[in-house]
Coordinates of C-alpha atoms and ligand atoms in Angstrom, one line a residue:
X339 CA 17.9 31.1 13.6
X340 CA 16.4 32.0 10.1
X341 CA 13.4 30.5 8.2
X342 CA 16.0 29.3 5.8
X343 CA 17.7 27.2 8.2
X344 CA 18.2 23.8 6.5
X345 CA 17.0 20.5 8.1
X346 CA 20.5 18.7 10.4
X347 CA 18.9 16.1 12.3
X348 CA 15.5 15.3 12.6
X349 CA 13.7 18.5 13.8
X350 CA 16.6 20.0 15.9
X351 CA 17.7 21.7 12.8
X352 CA 14.6 22.8 11.0
X353 CA 14.1 26.3 12.7
X354 CA 11.3 27.1 15.2
X355 CA 8.7 29.5 12.0
X356 CA 9.7 26.8 9.6
X357 CA 8.3 23.8 11.4
X358 CA 5.1 25.3 12.5
X359 CA 4.8 26.7 8.9
X360 CA 5.5 22.9 7.7
X361 CA 3.6 21.0 10.0
X362 CA 0.7 23.2 10.0
X363 CA 0.8 25.4 13.1
X364 CA -1.5 23.6 16.2
X365 CA 0.7 20.0 15.6
X366 CA 3.8 22.3 15.1
X367 CA 3.0 24.5 18.8
X368 CA 1.5 21.3 20.3
X369 CA 5.2 19.2 19.6
X370 CA 7.5 22.1 20.3
X371 CA 5.5 22.2 23.6
X372 CA 5.9 18.7 23.7
X373 CA 2.3 18.2 24.0
X374 CA 1.7 15.0 21.9
X375 CA -2.5 14.8 20.6
X376 CA -4.3 11.8 21.7
X377 CA -6.2 11.2 19.0
X378 CA -5.5 13.2 15.7
X379 CA -8.2 13.9 13.2
X380 CA -5.5 15.7 10.9
X381 CA -3.0 14.7 8.1
X382 CA 0.0 16.1 9.7
X383 CA 3.4 15.6 8.6
X384 CA 6.7 18.2 9.3
X385 CA 8.0 18.2 5.8
X386 CA 11.0 20.3 5.2
X387 CA 13.9 19.4 2.2
X388 CA 16.8 18.0 3.4
X389 CA 19.8 20.2 3.4
X390 CA 22.9 19.0 1.5
X391 CA 25.9 17.9 3.4
X392 CA 23.3 17.6 6.1
X393 CA 24.4 14.3 8.9
X394 CA 21.2 12.4 10.3
X395 CA 21.2 9.6 12.9
X396 CA 18.8 8.0 11.2
X397 CA 17.8 8.0 7.7
X398 CA 14.6 6.6 6.2
X399 CA 14.0 5.8 2.5
X400 CA 10.6 5.9 2.1
X401 CA 7.2 6.8 4.0
X402 CA 4.7 3.5 3.8
X403 CA 3.8 1.3 6.7
X404 CA 7.1 0.2 7.4
X405 CA 9.4 3.1 7.0
X406 CA 6.1 4.6 9.0
X407 CA 6.5 2.6 12.1
X408 CA 10.6 3.0 11.7
X409 CA 10.5 6.7 12.3
X410 CA 7.6 6.7 14.9
X411 CA 9.9 4.5 17.0
X412 CA 13.1 5.2 16.4
X413 CA 12.0 9.3 17.3
X414 CA 10.0 7.7 20.1
X415 CA 13.5 6.1 21.5
X416 CA 15.2 9.7 20.8
X417 CA 16.6 9.3 18.2
X418 CA 16.4 11.6 15.0
X419 CA 14.9 10.4 12.0
X420 CA 14.8 11.8 8.5
X421 CA 12.4 10.6 5.8
X422 CA 12.8 10.5 2.1
X423 CA 9.9 10.7 0.2
X424 CA 10.0 10.0 -3.8
X425 CA 6.2 11.4 -4.0
X426 CA 4.5 14.6 -2.8
X427 CA 3.4 15.2 0.3
X428 CA -0.2 15.7 -0.6
X429 CA -1.2 18.3 2.0
X430 CA -2.1 20.7 -0.6
X431 CA -5.5 20.9 -2.0
X432 CA -5.9 21.8 -6.4
X433 CA -8.2 24.0 -8.0
X434 CA -11.3 22.5 -7.1
X435 CA -10.5 22.6 -2.7
X436 CA -9.7 18.6 -2.8
X437 CA -6.5 17.2 -2.3
X438 CA -7.5 14.0 -4.5
X439 CA -9.1 13.5 -7.2
X440 CA -12.1 10.7 -7.6
X441 CA -11.8 7.8 -9.7
X442 CA -14.6 8.7 -12.2
X443 CA -12.7 11.8 -13.1
X444 CA -8.7 11.4 -12.9
X445 CA -6.4 14.1 -13.6
X446 CA -3.2 14.9 -13.7
X447 CA -2.9 13.7 -9.7
X448 CA -3.8 10.3 -10.7
X449 CA -1.2 9.0 -11.9
X450 CA 2.8 8.8 -11.9
X451 CA 4.6 10.5 -14.2
X452 CA 2.1 9.3 -16.7
X453 CA 0.1 11.4 -20.1
X454 CA -2.5 8.7 -20.2
X455 CA -4.5 6.7 -17.2
X456 CA -3.7 3.5 -16.7
X457 CA -7.0 2.4 -15.0
X458 CA -6.4 -0.9 -13.4
X459 CA -10.1 -2.1 -14.3
X460 CA -9.4 -0.4 -18.0
X461 CA -12.4 -1.6 -19.6
X462 CA -16.3 -1.0 -19.3
X463 CA -18.9 -2.6 -21.6
X464 CA -16.1 -3.7 -24.3
X465 CA -14.7 -0.2 -24.2
X466 CA -11.4 1.4 -23.4
X467 CA -12.0 3.5 -20.4
X468 CA -8.0 5.4 -19.9
X469 CA -8.0 8.7 -20.4
X470 CA -4.9 11.9 -21.2
X471 CA -4.2 13.4 -18.5
X472 CA -0.7 15.8 -18.3
X473 CA 2.3 14.5 -16.9
X474 CA 2.9 14.9 -13.3
X475 CA 4.3 13.2 -9.7
X476 CA 0.4 11.8 -9.5
X477 CA -0.2 9.6 -6.1
X478 CA -0.7 5.8 -8.4
X479 CA 2.3 4.5 -10.4
X480 CA 1.4 1.3 -12.1
X481 CA 5.2 0.3 -13.1
X482 CA 5.3 -1.9 -15.7
X483 CA 7.5 -4.6 -15.6
X484 CA 7.6 -7.5 -18.8
X485 CA 5.1 -9.4 -17.1
X486 CA 3.1 -7.6 -14.6
X487 CA 2.2 -3.9 -13.7
X488 CA 2.4 -3.6 -10.0
X489 CA 0.2 -0.7 -8.8
X490 CA 1.8 1.6 -6.0
X491 CA 1.3 4.5 -3.9
X492 CA 3.3 7.5 -3.9
X493 CA 3.6 10.2 -1.7
X494 CA 3.9 10.8 2.1
X495 CA 2.0 7.6 3.5
X496 CA 3.1 5.2 0.6
X497 CA 0.1 2.5 -0.5
X498 CA -2.0 3.8 2.3
X499 CA -3.2 7.2 0.4
X500 CA -4.4 5.0 -2.4
X501 CA -5.3 1.5 -0.7
X502 CA -8.6 0.2 0.0
X503 CA -7.8 0.2 3.6
X504 CA -8.4 -3.4 4.0
X505 CA -6.8 -4.7 7.7
X506 CA -6.5 -7.9 8.0
X507 CA -4.8 -9.9 10.3
X508 CA -3.7 -13.4 9.1
X509 CA -5.4 -16.5 10.4
X510 CA -2.5 -18.2 13.0
X511 CA -3.3 -21.2 10.9
X512 CA -1.6 -19.5 7.8
X513 CA 1.5 -18.1 9.3
X514 CA 3.7 -20.2 9.4
X515 CA 3.6 -20.5 5.4
X516 CA 3.6 -16.5 5.8
X517 CA 7.1 -16.1 7.6
X518 CA 8.1 -19.1 8.7
X519 CA 11.3 -18.0 10.7
X520 CA 9.3 -15.3 13.2
X521 CA 7.7 -16.5 16.1
X522 CA 4.3 -16.8 16.1
X523 CA 3.1 -16.3 19.9
X524 CA 5.1 -12.9 19.8
X525 CA 3.4 -11.9 16.4
X526 CA -0.3 -12.7 17.6
X527 CA 0.1 -11.9 20.9
X528 CA 2.2 -8.4 21.0
X529 CA 2.7 -7.1 17.6
X530 CA -0.1 -7.6 14.9
X531 CA -2.6 -5.9 18.5
X532 CA 0.3 -3.2 18.7
X533 CA -0.4 -2.7 14.6
X534 CA -4.4 -2.7 14.5
X535 CA -4.2 0.0 17.1
X536 CA -1.3 1.8 16.1
X537 CA -3.3 2.1 12.2
X538 CA -6.9 2.7 13.6
X539 CA -8.3 -1.1 12.2
X540 CA -11.9 -0.9 12.9
X541 CA -15.4 -2.7 11.8
X542 CA -18.1 -2.0 10.0
X543 CA -21.5 -2.2 12.6
X544 CA -23.5 -4.9 10.8
X545 CA -27.2 -3.6 12.0
X546 CA -25.4 -0.8 9.2
X547 CA -24.2 -3.0 7.2
X548 CA -27.6 -5.0 6.2
X549 CA -29.3 -1.8 5.8
X550 CA -27.2 0.6 4.0
X551 CA -28.0 0.9 0.4
X552 CA -23.9 1.8 -0.2
X553 CA -23.4 -2.1 1.0
X554 CA -26.4 -3.8 -1.5
X555 CA -22.9 -5.5 -4.0
X556 CA -21.4 -6.9 -0.7
X557 CA -24.7 -8.0 0.7
X558 CA -25.6 -10.1 -3.1
X559 CA -21.7 -11.1 -2.7
X560 CA -22.9 -12.4 0.6
X561 CA -25.9 -14.1 -0.7
X562 CA -24.1 -16.1 -3.6
X563 CA -21.3 -16.9 -1.4
X564 CA -23.9 -18.3 1.3
X565 CA -26.0 -20.6 -0.9
X566 CA -23.2 -22.2 -2.2
X567 CA -21.3 -23.2 0.7
X568 CA -18.6 -20.6 1.3
X569 CA -17.6 -19.6 4.6
X570 CA -18.0 -15.1 4.1
X571 CA -16.7 -13.1 6.6
X572 CA -16.5 -9.0 7.7
X573 CA -13.1 -7.6 6.8
X574 CA -11.8 -4.9 9.3
X575 CA -10.5 -1.7 7.7
X576 CA -8.5 1.9 8.3
X577 CA -11.6 3.7 7.5
X578 CA -14.3 6.1 9.8
X579 CA -17.0 3.9 10.0
X580 CA -18.6 6.8 11.8
X581 CA -17.8 9.0 9.4
X582 CA -19.5 7.1 5.9
X583 CA -22.7 6.5 8.2
X584 CA -22.3 10.7 8.6
X585 CA -21.9 10.2 4.4
X586 CA -24.6 8.0 3.8
X587 CA -26.9 10.4 5.8
X588 CA -25.6 13.5 3.9
X589 CA -24.7 15.8 6.9
X590 CA -20.2 15.5 5.9
X591 CA -18.9 15.3 2.7
X592 CA -18.5 12.4 0.7
X593 CA -16.1 10.9 -0.1
X594 CA -15.8 6.9 0.5
X595 CA -19.7 7.4 -1.5
X596 CA -18.2 9.4 -3.7
X597 CA -16.0 7.5 -5.6
X598 CA -13.1 8.2 -3.9
X599 CA -10.2 5.9 -3.0
X600 CA -7.4 5.3 -5.6
X601 CA -6.5 7.8 -6.1
X602 CA -6.6 9.2 -2.5
X603 CA -9.2 9.7 0.1
X604 CA -10.2 13.4 1.0
X605 CA -11.8 12.6 4.3
X606 CA -12.9 8.9 6.0
X607 CA -9.7 6.8 5.1
X608 CA -7.2 7.1 8.6
X609 CA -4.3 6.9 6.0
X610 CA -1.0 7.2 7.8
X611 CA -0.6 11.0 7.3
X612 CA -3.7 10.3 10.2
X613 CA -1.7 7.7 12.1
X614 CA 1.9 6.9 12.0
X615 CA 2.9 9.5 10.7
X616 CA 1.3 12.1 12.5
X617 CA 2.5 10.8 15.9
X618 CA 5.8 10.4 14.4
X619 CA 6.0 13.9 13.6
X620 CA 4.2 15.1 16.6
X621 CA 7.3 14.0 18.7
X622 CA 9.4 17.2 17.0
X623 CA 12.3 14.6 16.1
X624 CA 11.3 13.2 12.5
X625 CA 11.8 15.5 9.1
X626 CA 10.5 14.8 6.1
X627 CA 11.3 15.4 2.5
X628 CA 8.8 14.8 -0.4
X629 CA 9.9 14.7 -4.1
X630 CA 13.3 13.4 -3.2
X631 CA 14.4 10.4 -4.6
X632 CA 17.0 7.9 -3.1
X633 CA 19.7 6.7 -5.5
X634 CA 22.2 5.5 -4.4
X635 CA 23.4 4.4 -0.3
X636 CA 27.4 3.1 0.1
X637 CA 29.7 3.3 3.1
X638 CA 31.0 6.2 4.3
X639 CA 34.7 7.3 4.6
X640 CA 34.5 7.9 8.4
X641 CA 31.9 4.8 9.3
X642 CA 28.1 5.0 8.4
X643 CA 26.7 5.7 4.7
X644 CA 27.1 8.2 1.9
X645 CA 23.4 8.4 0.6
X646 CA 22.7 10.4 -2.7
X647 CA 19.5 12.1 -3.8
X648 CA 17.6 13.5 -6.0
X649 CA 15.2 16.1 -5.4
X650 CA 12.7 16.4 -8.3
X651 CA 9.9 18.6 -9.6
X652 CA 6.2 17.4 -10.2
X653 CA 7.6 17.1 -13.9
X654 CA 9.7 14.5 -12.2
X655 CA 13.0 15.9 -13.0
X656 CA 16.3 16.2 -10.9
X657 CA 16.3 19.8 -9.4
X658 CA 19.3 18.8 -7.2
X659 CA 21.3 16.0 -6.2
X660 CA 22.4 15.9 -3.2
X661 CA 25.2 13.7 -0.9
X662 CA 24.4 13.3 2.5
X663 CA 25.2 10.7 5.7
X664 CA 23.6 9.1 8.0
X665 CA 24.2 6.6 10.9
X666 CA 21.7 4.3 10.6
X667 CA 19.9 3.6 6.7
X668 CA 16.5 1.4 7.0
X669 CA 15.5 0.5 3.2
X670 CA 11.5 1.1 3.5
X671 CA 10.7 1.7 -0.5
X672 CA 8.2 -1.3 -0.5
X673 CA 9.2 -4.2 -2.0
X674 CA 9.7 -3.1 -5.5
X675 CA 11.5 0.2 -4.8
X676 CA 13.7 -1.5 -1.7
X677 CA 14.7 -4.4 -4.2
X678 CA 15.4 -2.4 -6.8
X679 CA 17.8 -0.5 -5.0
X680 CA 19.7 -3.1 -3.1
X681 CA 19.9 -5.2 -6.5
X682 CA 20.8 -1.7 -8.7
X683 CA 23.7 -1.4 -5.0
X684 CA 24.8 -4.8 -5.4
X685 CA 25.7 -4.7 -8.9
X686 CA 27.5 -1.9 -9.5
X687 CA 29.2 -2.0 -6.8
X688 CA 28.2 0.4 -4.3
X689 CA 27.2 -2.0 -1.7
X690 CA 29.2 -5.5 -3.1
X691 CA 29.1 -7.8 0.0
X692 CA 25.5 -8.0 -0.1
X693 CA 24.2 -11.7 -0.2
X694 CA 23.0 -13.6 -3.4
X695 CA 19.4 -13.4 -1.9
X696 CA 19.0 -9.9 -2.5
X697 CA 16.1 -9.7 -5.6
X698 CA 14.8 -12.7 -4.8
X699 CA 11.6 -14.4 -3.5
X700 CA 9.5 -11.6 -5.0
X701 CA 5.6 -12.5 -5.3
X702 CA 2.5 -10.6 -6.1
X703 CA 0.3 -12.4 -3.3
X704 CA -1.9 -14.3 -6.1
X705 CA -3.6 -11.1 -6.8
X706 CA -6.2 -11.8 -9.7
X707 CA -9.8 -10.0 -10.5
X708 CA -13.0 -10.9 -11.8
X709 CA -16.5 -9.9 -12.7
X710 CA -19.6 -12.1 -12.8
X711 CA -22.7 -10.6 -14.4
X712 CA -26.0 -11.5 -12.4
X713 CA -29.8 -11.3 -13.4
X714 CA -31.2 -8.4 -14.0
X715 CA -33.8 -9.4 -10.7
X716 CA -30.4 -9.4 -8.5
X717 CA -28.9 -5.3 -9.1
X718 CA -25.8 -4.5 -7.1
X719 CA -26.8 -1.1 -6.6
X720 CA -26.2 2.7 -7.6
X721 CA -24.8 4.0 -4.9
X722 CA -21.4 1.4 -3.7
X723 CA -18.7 2.0 -0.8
X724 CA -15.7 2.2 -2.4
X725 CA -14.4 0.8 1.1
X726 CA -14.5 -3.2 0.7
X727 CA -16.0 -4.6 4.2
X728 CA -16.4 -8.0 3.5
X729 CA -14.3 -11.7 1.8
X730 CA -14.9 -15.2 0.8
X731 CA -12.5 -17.3 2.7
X732 CA -11.5 -20.3 1.0
X733 CA -8.4 -20.6 1.4
X734 CA -8.2 -23.7 2.9
X735 CA -10.0 -25.7 0.5
X736 CA -9.0 -23.8 -3.1
X737 CA -6.6 -21.6 -2.3
X738 CA -8.1 -18.0 -2.6
X739 CA -9.8 -15.6 -0.6
X740 CA -12.1 -13.2 -2.5
X741 CA -12.5 -10.3 -1.5
X742 CA -16.1 -8.7 -2.4
X743 CA -15.0 -5.4 -4.0
X744 CA -17.5 -2.1 -5.3
X745 CA -17.5 -0.8 -9.0
X746 CA -18.3 2.5 -7.7
X747 CA -19.7 3.8 -11.4
X748 CA -22.2 5.9 -10.0
X749 CA -25.0 3.1 -12.2
X750 CA -26.3 0.2 -12.0
X751 CA -24.0 -2.4 -13.6
X752 CA -25.7 -5.9 -12.3
X753 CA -22.0 -7.1 -11.9
X754 CA -20.0 -8.5 -8.6
X755 CA -16.9 -7.8 -8.6
X756 CA -14.0 -9.3 -6.6
X757 CA -9.8 -9.2 -5.9
X758 CA -9.1 -12.8 -5.5
X759 CA -5.5 -13.2 -3.4
X760 CA -4.4 -16.7 -4.0
X761 CA -1.9 -19.0 -2.6
X762 CA -0.2 -18.7 -6.3
X763 CA 3.7 -20.9 -5.6
X764 CA 5.3 -18.8 -7.9
X765 CA 8.3 -16.6 -6.9
X766 CA 10.3 -13.6 -9.4
X767 CA 13.4 -12.4 -9.6
X768 CA 15.0 -9.0 -9.7
X769 CA 18.0 -8.2 -12.0
X770 CA 20.3 -5.3 -12.8
X771 CA 20.4 -4.5 -16.6
X772 CA 23.4 -3.1 -17.3
X773 CA 22.5 -2.4 -20.8
X774 CA 19.3 -0.3 -20.2
X775 CA 20.5 0.8 -16.7
X776 CA 17.5 -0.2 -15.2
X777 CA 16.4 -3.4 -13.3
X778 CA 14.4 -6.0 -14.6
X779 CA 11.7 -8.7 -13.2
X780 CA 11.0 -11.9 -14.7
X781 CA 7.4 -12.2 -13.7
X782 CA 5.2 -14.0 -15.9
X783 CA 2.0 -13.1 -17.4
X784 CA 1.4 -17.1 -17.9
X785 CA 1.9 -17.5 -13.8
X786 CA -0.8 -16.2 -12.9
X787 CA -2.5 -19.3 -14.1
X788 CA -2.8 -20.7 -10.7
X789 CA -4.4 -18.2 -8.7
X790 CA -7.1 -18.1 -12.4
X791 CA -7.3 -21.8 -11.3
X792 CA -7.8 -20.7 -7.7
X793 CA -10.4 -18.2 -7.8
X794 CA -12.1 -20.8 -10.0
X795 CA -12.6 -22.6 -6.9
X796 CA -14.9 -20.2 -5.5
X797 CA -16.5 -18.2 -8.9
X798 CA -17.2 -21.7 -11.5
X799 CA -19.2 -23.2 -8.3
X800 CA -21.4 -19.8 -7.4
X801 CA -22.3 -19.2 -11.5
X802 CA -23.1 -22.9 -11.8
X803 CA -25.4 -22.3 -8.3
X804 CA -27.0 -18.9 -9.7
X805 CA -27.0 -19.8 -13.4
X806 CA -24.9 -16.6 -14.2
X807 CA -21.5 -16.1 -16.0
X808 CA -18.3 -14.1 -15.9
X809 CA -18.5 -10.7 -16.9
X810 CA -15.8 -10.5 -20.5
X811 CA -15.9 -6.9 -20.6
X812 CA -13.8 -5.2 -17.9
X813 CA -10.4 -6.1 -18.5
X814 CA -10.4 -5.9 -22.8
X815 CA -12.7 -7.3 -25.4
X816 CA -13.7 -10.7 -24.0
X817 CA -11.1 -10.9 -21.2
X818 CA -12.7 -12.8 -18.3
X819 CA -9.7 -12.3 -15.5
X820 CA -8.0 -9.4 -14.7
X821 CA -4.4 -11.4 -14.5
X822 CA -2.0 -8.5 -15.9
X823 CA -1.1 -7.0 -12.7
X824 CA -1.0 -6.9 -8.5
X825 CA -1.6 -4.5 -5.5
X826 CA 0.1 -6.2 -3.2
X827 CA 3.7 -6.7 -4.0
X828 CA 5.8 -8.8 -1.8
X829 CA 9.6 -9.8 -0.8
X830 CA 13.5 -8.8 -3.0
X831 CA 14.6 -8.9 0.3
X832 CA 13.2 -11.7 2.0
X833 CA 13.6 -12.0 5.9
X834 CA 16.2 -14.3 7.5
X835 CA 17.9 -14.4 3.6
X836 CA 18.7 -11.3 2.3
X837 CA 18.8 -9.9 6.7
X838 CA 19.2 -11.6 9.5
X839 CA 16.2 -12.2 11.3
X840 CA 15.3 -9.0 12.2
X841 CA 15.5 -6.7 8.9
X842 CA 20.0 -5.9 9.3
X843 CA 21.4 -6.8 5.6
X844 CA 23.9 -9.2 5.4
X845 CA 27.2 -7.7 5.1
X846 CA 26.2 -3.8 6.1
X847 CA 26.1 -2.9 9.8
X848 CA 23.5 0.1 10.3
X849 CA 21.8 -1.1 7.1
X850 CA 18.0 -2.6 7.0
X851 CA 15.2 -3.3 5.2
X852 CA 11.7 -2.8 6.9
X853 CA 9.1 -3.0 4.3
X854 CA 7.2 -5.3 2.3
X855 CA 10.1 -6.7 1.0
X856 CA 11.1 -8.5 4.0
X857 CA 8.1 -10.9 3.5
X858 CA 7.9 -14.0 0.9
X859 CA 5.5 -13.0 -1.9
X860 CA 2.2 -14.0 -0.1
X861 CA 0.3 -13.1 3.3
X862 CA -2.7 -15.0 2.5
X863 CA -4.6 -12.0 3.3
X864 CA -4.5 -8.3 1.7
X865 CA -0.6 -7.2 3.3
X866 CA -0.6 -4.0 5.2
X867 CA -1.1 -5.4 8.7
X868 CA 1.4 -8.0 8.4
X869 CA 3.9 -5.1 6.8
X870 CA 3.3 -3.2 10.1
X871 CA 3.4 -5.7 12.6
X872 CA 6.4 -7.3 11.3
X873 CA 8.1 -3.8 11.6
X874 CA 7.5 -3.0 15.0
X875 CA 8.6 -6.4 16.1
X876 CA 12.2 -5.8 13.9
X877 CA 12.6 -1.9 15.2
X878 CA 11.5 -3.1 18.5
X879 CA 14.6 -5.5 19.0
X880 CA 16.7 -2.8 16.5
X881 CA 16.4 0.1 19.4
X882 CA 16.9 -2.5 22.3
X883 CA 19.8 -3.9 20.7
X884 CA 21.7 -1.8 17.5
X885 CA 20.9 1.8 19.2
Ligands
FAE1841 P1 4.4 1.2 1.1 O1 3.9 2.0 1.2 O2 4.5 0.8 -0.6 O3 5.7 2.4 0.9 C1 7.2 2.4 0.2 C2 7.6 4.1 -0.2 O4 8.8 4.5 -0.6 C3 6.5 4.7 -1.6 O5 5.8 5.9 -0.7 C4 7.6 4.9 -2.6 O6 6.9 6.5 -3.2 C5 8.5 5.7 -1.6 N1 10.0 5.4 -2.8 C6 10.4 4.0 -3.5 N2 11.1 4.1 -3.8 C7 11.7 5.3 -3.2 C8 13.3 5.7 -3.3 N3 14.1 5.3 -4.2 N4 13.8 6.9 -2.8 C9 12.3 7.7 -1.5 N5 11.3 7.0 -1.5 C10 10.6 5.6 -2.5 O7 5.6 0.2 1.4 N6 -2.9 -3.7 1.4 C11 -4.3 -4.2 2.4 O8 -3.8 -4.7 3.8 N7 -5.3 -3.8 2.4 C12 -6.1 -3.0 0.7 O9 -7.1 -3.0 1.2 C13 -4.8 -2.7 -0.2 N8 -5.6 -2.1 -1.2 C14 -4.7 -1.6 -1.9 C15 -5.4 -1.3 -3.2 C16 -4.0 -0.7 -4.2 C17 -4.8 0.3 -5.4 C18 -3.3 -0.3 -3.6 C19 -1.5 0.2 -5.0 C20 -2.3 -1.0 -2.7 C21 -2.9 -2.2 -2.2 N9 -2.6 -2.8 -0.3 C22 -3.5 -3.1 0.0 C23 -1.3 -3.2 -0.7 C24 -0.8 -2.1 0.5 O10 -1.6 -0.5 -0.1 C25 1.1 -2.4 0.5 O11 1.3 -3.9 0.6 C26 1.9 -1.4 1.7 O12 1.7 0.0 1.2 C27 3.5 -1.4 1.3 O13 3.8 -0.8 2.4 P2 5.3 -1.1 2.3 O14 6.0 -0.2 3.7 O15 5.6 -2.2 1.9

């Protein structure tokens, strides 16, 4: 077998030397010898570009939470899997020796195909902070629709590459409103624990929290919440808390304490590359094609599905278009990616029998941001860990759960900053625009008003109690609310509506949705634990009954 042997199905068709080169030699050797490591600290994935004409038993579109769970569990069940990921592998250091850049000095690695950064918090002291960068397949996509900018991770690991790692299981009493057709007992007894274990979720040591400089901002957040009578909670995270202690002690390379988060984290955070994807790769049955974008899925003449894929370069140009076939296809391109594909494929005749629910039920998880200006005697600290670890829970009384977020500027800002998740009832719909050849989303900025009202149930009260005011310099000139964006897109192919109760797309046996598109718009807390747990539930059923 030569080095250039193309990928057939899973790792079986990859040359031995090619596979080892693609995975890092240690993991490759272990995988091929059938020895899976118990715990992996390194980010590893078996990358090798799929060949045109290949046939794969299972093709997974996207490598975020849903896609990674599907790949691991299918591989463990003996199925060869190929994951198609439009973003980069993020396994090679840049000229500065680091894979990812930090929030204070974004470079070409920061944004997906942009020539200027589009920071979520885009003003500071009333002045714009965005800067020019060179166009590149960077890690964070600020995807603009008419009424909202949707931030998403791009690369092997999806959103896990860019997110804060806050790993929150919703309160059980809220679950019926989140996924009404799913058995809550099963989720809380089996699938949430399985997801938390698979993701490596942990909670900060409370004693360290109380003493470390880097969480002074969160302690100020706690003090203000409690003085106004709000429940304040620690929030679990997938960051390695022991590593962060060592960062603070100065004994390891700093990451959370060096402003790394939004554009990737070089150490400490257990992204999917270090958890589900590493385990999936170690089975030897999973291969990943980075910088490959699925553009079409349609029934194949001889059964299964024909999948069209554009291979792109780091400028975003298509360098090759490949056609492959797959017995089963899992849509795991994220709420926006999956919805856009399905809406386009239904409207353009590739999958005309998809039902009328496709594209509907999309929500922003009620995201809204704000800052508060504290008194000069109440500093929040120059050193702020980028990993949030606490929140204010006013969901039951006021419809808002606010994470106490960092402002890691490196200087004292006297600001408290919050990302609120609110019970916003508005839902938008994706639709095919034949004139532009694109998919539109009909969200309107004014639909954020309920979120602002709910967030105000917390912060108006805290401001009144503390004698403080809102910051007006973080999102524009005299603009209080960050109401132009979401980090948490959900829905568009809702469970038990566009699919059956396990994600099988209605009308097309062998096509599945297994990502955040299944969740109808809101999870009451940060969403990735629920996306992971639901994927664990659904793939178990699919493996038991469809394979
Ligand atoms: P996702 O992780 O987005 O993965 C989809 C993948 O598919 C991506 O890698 C895409 O590049 C790829 N893709 C899309 N279209 C195609 C195509 N046509 N062909 C090939 N590949 C494609 O989906 N959630 C939390 O729970 N806690 C947090 O602390 C948190 N913080 C966040 C902070 C930021 C800045 C952002 C952007 C998100 C945050 N989230 C957080 C949200 C979380 O990352 C998100 O809900 C999940 O990543 C969604 O998981 P999915 O599997 O649905």
